């Protein structure tokens, strides 16, 4: 667990136990159709894997470094992070740029891919 907080580990354990007891079906995990009967829907929602299972994995993972190197979207995609931009480039000005719009020679300013000079 990233925080190491036993409260979050206990809550996640209860969620996992409940899912295994009430939502596990032959082909995955289904939502409950009728609470009183316990009948299931005949499908597994895509968000179950992209959200619920992902967050349970991250909670119990002993290797949280995954989030140090990748961006995990709410849709379950694992994306490489974008290159870091300097504060000057995020305001529309490239670090070390002159009034003519070009970077000064030898100033060490790096151009981020996709930020081609015009």
Short mmCIF file of C-alpha atoms in Angstrom, two decimals:
data_model
loop_
_atom_site.label_atom_id
_atom_site.label_comp_id
_atom_site.label_asym_id
_atom_site.label_seq_id
_atom_site.Cartn_x
_atom_site.Cartn_y
_atom_site.Cartn_z
CA UNK A 1 0.00 0.00 0.00
CA UNK A 2 1.45 3.35 -0.98
CA UNK A 3 0.43 5.05 2.23
CA UNK A 4 1.04 2.08 4.49
CA UNK A 5 -2.16 3.03 6.32
CA UNK A 6 -3.72 -0.14 7.81
CA UNK A 7 -7.19 1.41 7.51
CA UNK A 8 -6.99 1.46 3.69
CA UNK A 9 -5.63 -2.08 3.61
CA UNK A 10 -8.54 -3.29 5.76
CA UNK A 11 -11.15 -1.48 3.64
CA UNK A 12 -9.62 -2.91 0.45
CA UNK A 13 -9.55 -6.41 1.98
CA UNK A 14 -13.27 -6.13 2.80
CA UNK A 15 -14.05 -4.97 -0.73
CA UNK A 16 -12.05 -7.84 -2.22
CA UNK A 17 -13.73 -10.40 0.07
CA UNK A 18 -17.20 -9.06 -0.79
CA UNK A 19 -16.46 -9.11 -4.52
CA UNK A 20 -15.24 -12.71 -4.32
CA UNK A 21 -18.28 -13.78 -2.29
CA UNK A 22 -21.06 -11.95 -4.12
CA UNK A 23 -19.84 -10.89 -7.57
CA UNK A 24 -17.54 -13.68 -8.79
CA UNK A 25 -19.04 -15.70 -11.63
CA UNK A 26 -17.61 -18.34 -13.98
CA UNK A 27 -16.28 -15.80 -16.50
CA UNK A 28 -15.25 -12.90 -14.27
CA UNK A 29 -17.16 -10.49 -12.04
CA UNK A 30 -20.75 -9.36 -12.58
CA UNK A 31 -22.87 -6.74 -10.92
CA UNK A 32 -25.88 -7.78 -8.85
CA UNK A 33 -29.18 -7.64 -10.73
CA UNK A 34 -31.46 -8.18 -7.70
CA UNK A 35 -30.15 -7.63 -4.18
CA UNK A 36 -32.73 -9.87 -2.53
CA UNK A 37 -32.18 -12.86 -4.82
CA UNK A 38 -28.48 -12.29 -5.53
CA UNK A 39 -29.03 -12.77 -9.27
CA UNK A 40 -26.27 -11.36 -11.46
CA UNK A 41 -26.27 -9.36 -14.67
CA UNK A 42 -25.01 -11.39 -17.63
CA UNK A 43 -22.00 -9.15 -18.24
CA UNK A 44 -18.89 -7.72 -16.67
CA UNK A 45 -18.67 -3.95 -16.87
CA UNK A 46 -15.43 -2.67 -18.43
CA UNK A 47 -14.89 -0.26 -15.56
CA UNK A 48 -14.59 -3.17 -13.16
CA UNK A 49 -11.15 -3.99 -14.50
CA UNK A 50 -10.08 -0.44 -15.34
CA UNK A 51 -11.05 1.00 -11.98
CA UNK A 52 -11.94 -1.46 -9.22
CA UNK A 53 -9.39 -4.19 -10.00
CA UNK A 54 -6.67 -1.63 -10.81
CA UNK A 55 -7.11 0.20 -7.49
CA UNK A 56 -7.20 -3.05 -5.53
CA UNK A 57 -4.00 -4.13 -7.28
CA UNK A 58 -2.29 -0.83 -6.44
CA UNK A 59 -3.47 -1.05 -2.83
CA UNK A 60 -1.99 -4.50 -2.29
CA UNK A 61 1.01 -4.17 -4.58
CA UNK A 62 4.33 -4.42 -2.84
CA UNK A 63 5.90 -2.61 -5.80
CA UNK A 64 4.32 0.83 -6.12
CA UNK A 65 7.01 1.97 -8.57
CA UNK A 66 4.62 1.39 -11.48
CA UNK A 67 3.07 4.79 -10.85
CA UNK A 68 6.52 6.38 -10.78
CA UNK A 69 7.06 5.46 -14.45
CA UNK A 70 3.61 5.30 -16.03
CA UNK A 71 0.30 7.14 -16.06
CA UNK A 72 -2.69 4.92 -15.30
CA UNK A 73 -5.82 6.35 -16.88
CA UNK A 74 -9.31 5.91 -15.49
CA UNK A 75 -10.01 3.71 -18.51
CA UNK A 76 -7.30 1.26 -17.48
CA UNK A 77 -4.68 2.27 -20.04
CA UNK A 78 -1.04 2.34 -19.03
CA UNK A 79 0.64 5.29 -20.76
CA UNK A 80 4.21 6.51 -20.74
CA UNK A 81 4.52 9.94 -19.15
CA UNK A 82 4.96 12.99 -21.34
CA UNK A 83 8.39 14.63 -21.35
CA UNK A 84 8.86 17.26 -18.67
CA UNK A 85 8.47 20.82 -19.88
CA UNK A 86 10.09 23.82 -18.35
CA UNK A 87 7.89 26.42 -16.70
CA UNK A 88 8.74 28.86 -19.48
CA UNK A 89 7.52 26.49 -22.21
CA UNK A 90 4.23 25.90 -20.41
CA UNK A 91 3.51 29.63 -20.63
CA UNK A 92 4.11 29.61 -24.37
CA UNK A 93 7.71 30.85 -24.24
CA UNK A 94 10.63 28.52 -24.65
CA UNK A 95 13.31 28.78 -21.98
CA UNK A 96 16.12 31.02 -23.20
CA UNK A 97 14.20 32.20 -26.22
CA UNK A 98 14.91 35.57 -27.71
CA UNK A 99 12.34 38.10 -28.79
CA UNK A 100 12.56 36.61 -32.29
CA UNK A 101 11.25 33.29 -31.03
CA UNK A 102 14.39 31.13 -31.35
CA UNK A 103 16.40 29.56 -28.58
CA UNK A 104 19.72 31.22 -27.92
CA UNK A 105 22.67 29.17 -29.16
CA UNK A 106 24.49 27.24 -26.47
CA UNK A 107 21.97 28.05 -23.71
CA UNK A 108 21.21 24.38 -23.06
CA UNK A 109 17.49 24.72 -23.82
CA UNK A 110 16.06 21.42 -24.98
CA UNK A 111 13.26 21.26 -27.47
CA UNK A 112 10.40 18.95 -26.49
CA UNK A 113 9.22 16.69 -29.30
CA UNK A 114 6.18 18.24 -30.94
CA UNK A 115 7.26 21.79 -30.06
CA UNK A 116 8.81 22.49 -33.44
CA UNK A 117 9.86 26.08 -34.01
CA UNK A 118 7.72 27.95 -36.46
#
